[in-house]
XYZ file of C-alpha atoms in Angstrom:
135
model
C 4.715 -43.721 2.892
C 1.759 -42.255 2.186
C 1.908 -40.248 4.835
C 5.565 -39.469 4.592
C 4.744 -38.137 0.816
C 1.521 -36.338 2.242
C 3.589 -34.366 5.014
C 6.342 -33.407 2.203
C 4.022 -32.148 0.041
C 2.364 -30.205 3.255
C 5.766 -28.756 3.643
C 6.799 -27.917 -0.084
C 3.315 -26.053 -0.158
C 3.411 -24.247 2.937
C 6.852 -22.639 1.358
C 5.393 -21.471 -1.501
C 4.969 -17.527 -1.255
C 1.471 -16.468 -1.286
C -0.199 -15.704 -4.875
C -1.659 -11.882 -5.119
C -5.111 -12.305 -6.294
C -6.926 -9.639 -8.715
C -7.867 -7.317 -5.649
C -4.605 -7.342 -3.692
C -3.029 -6.518 -7.609
C -5.183 -3.596 -7.889
C -4.828 -2.193 -4.473
C -1.079 -2.613 -4.670
C -1.335 -1.380 -8.060
C -3.155 1.982 -7.219
C -0.538 2.818 -4.207
C 2.619 2.044 -6.365
C 0.962 4.036 -9.089
C 0.537 7.024 -6.532
C 3.997 6.812 -5.431
C 5.159 6.841 -9.141
C 3.325 9.788 -9.764
C 4.572 11.488 -6.380
C 8.552 10.369 -7.784
C 7.852 12.538 -10.875
C 5.895 15.752 -9.351
C 2.817 14.838 -11.448
C 0.393 15.919 -8.272
C -2.641 15.766 -10.793
C -1.904 12.285 -11.238
C -1.326 10.968 -8.005
C -4.297 13.214 -7.013
C -6.020 10.885 -8.989
C -5.629 7.819 -7.167
C -7.532 9.549 -4.040
C -11.180 8.201 -3.144
C -14.017 10.734 -3.949
C -14.210 11.726 -0.588
C -10.556 12.545 -0.246
C -11.015 14.940 -3.319
C -13.657 16.395 -2.263
C -11.606 16.949 1.523
C -8.787 18.690 -0.302
C -10.130 20.221 -3.096
C -7.057 20.631 -5.147
C -4.598 18.185 -6.121
C -1.814 20.970 -5.409
C -3.140 21.191 -1.417
C -3.517 17.636 -1.389
C 0.526 17.372 -2.770
C 1.796 19.695 -0.011
C -0.272 17.573 2.645
C 1.774 14.142 1.669
C 5.159 16.643 1.094
C 4.715 17.645 4.359
C 2.950 14.900 6.236
C 4.106 11.861 4.380
C 7.817 12.628 3.051
C 8.491 8.922 2.958
C 5.705 8.316 0.247
C 6.824 11.430 -1.365
C 10.319 10.177 -1.692
C 10.728 6.808 -0.914
C 13.463 4.554 -0.511
C 12.238 1.045 -0.411
C 8.062 -0.170 -0.703
C 7.165 -3.494 0.698
C 3.755 -4.571 0.568
C 2.776 -6.616 3.721
C -0.750 -7.865 4.605
C -4.045 -6.835 2.950
C -6.699 -7.110 5.120
C -11.028 -6.525 4.952
C -13.549 -7.694 2.545
C -15.612 -6.288 -0.098
C -15.621 -2.531 -1.440
C -13.296 -1.805 1.844
C -9.580 -3.146 2.406
C -6.548 -1.920 4.168
C -3.102 -2.552 2.828
C -0.310 -2.342 5.456
C 3.047 -1.158 3.504
C 6.299 -0.916 4.686
C 8.331 2.033 3.408
C 11.444 3.685 4.183
C 12.715 7.358 3.371
C 16.072 8.484 1.700
C 17.770 8.109 4.812
C 16.890 4.573 5.505
C 14.296 4.854 8.192
C 11.224 2.432 8.331
C 7.991 3.034 8.629
C 4.988 1.055 8.573
C 1.515 2.611 6.832
C -2.300 1.255 7.048
C -3.423 2.380 3.671
C -7.694 2.529 4.049
C -8.659 1.282 -0.034
C -12.352 1.753 -0.911
C -13.627 0.129 -4.536
C -15.512 2.671 -6.235
C -16.908 3.285 -9.909
C -12.975 4.339 -10.900
C -11.411 1.121 -9.419
C -9.757 0.798 -6.110
C -8.907 4.076 -4.513
C -7.012 5.500 -1.547
C -9.460 6.962 1.513
C -6.995 7.314 4.097
C -3.223 6.621 5.230
C -2.377 6.522 8.792
C 1.221 5.464 10.348
C 1.521 2.197 12.294
C 4.204 1.602 15.173
C 7.420 -0.536 13.449
C 8.169 -3.581 15.186
C 11.550 -3.437 16.494
C 14.108 -5.168 14.496
C 15.062 -8.898 14.899
C 17.678 -9.790 17.154
């Protein structure tokens, strides 16, 4: 009887969704806030979520905004956004994000995040292959 109860408890525990931790919440919050800023064309605010290195590279919020608008239109005007796994440790993390454009086409992006004095910031974003749909 004890063994059955222990197995049942483990099965219920395994079925529960993973709880986000403070780092996960902070990282996802920065990405969400940047996307929200793009949605209302607040490029200065969106630029503030970039790492100091990215801000130095682009120099001006307008240049950064044009790069996102032309190179990452699904981030500029997303359809659905879903956070997947978060990897890494210390002051560097990688957040996988599944995002669709307004036409419903799926994309998978890896956000490289670094912890700065200002909090978590986006240091780079790259495209990942989108897995084929389950049949």
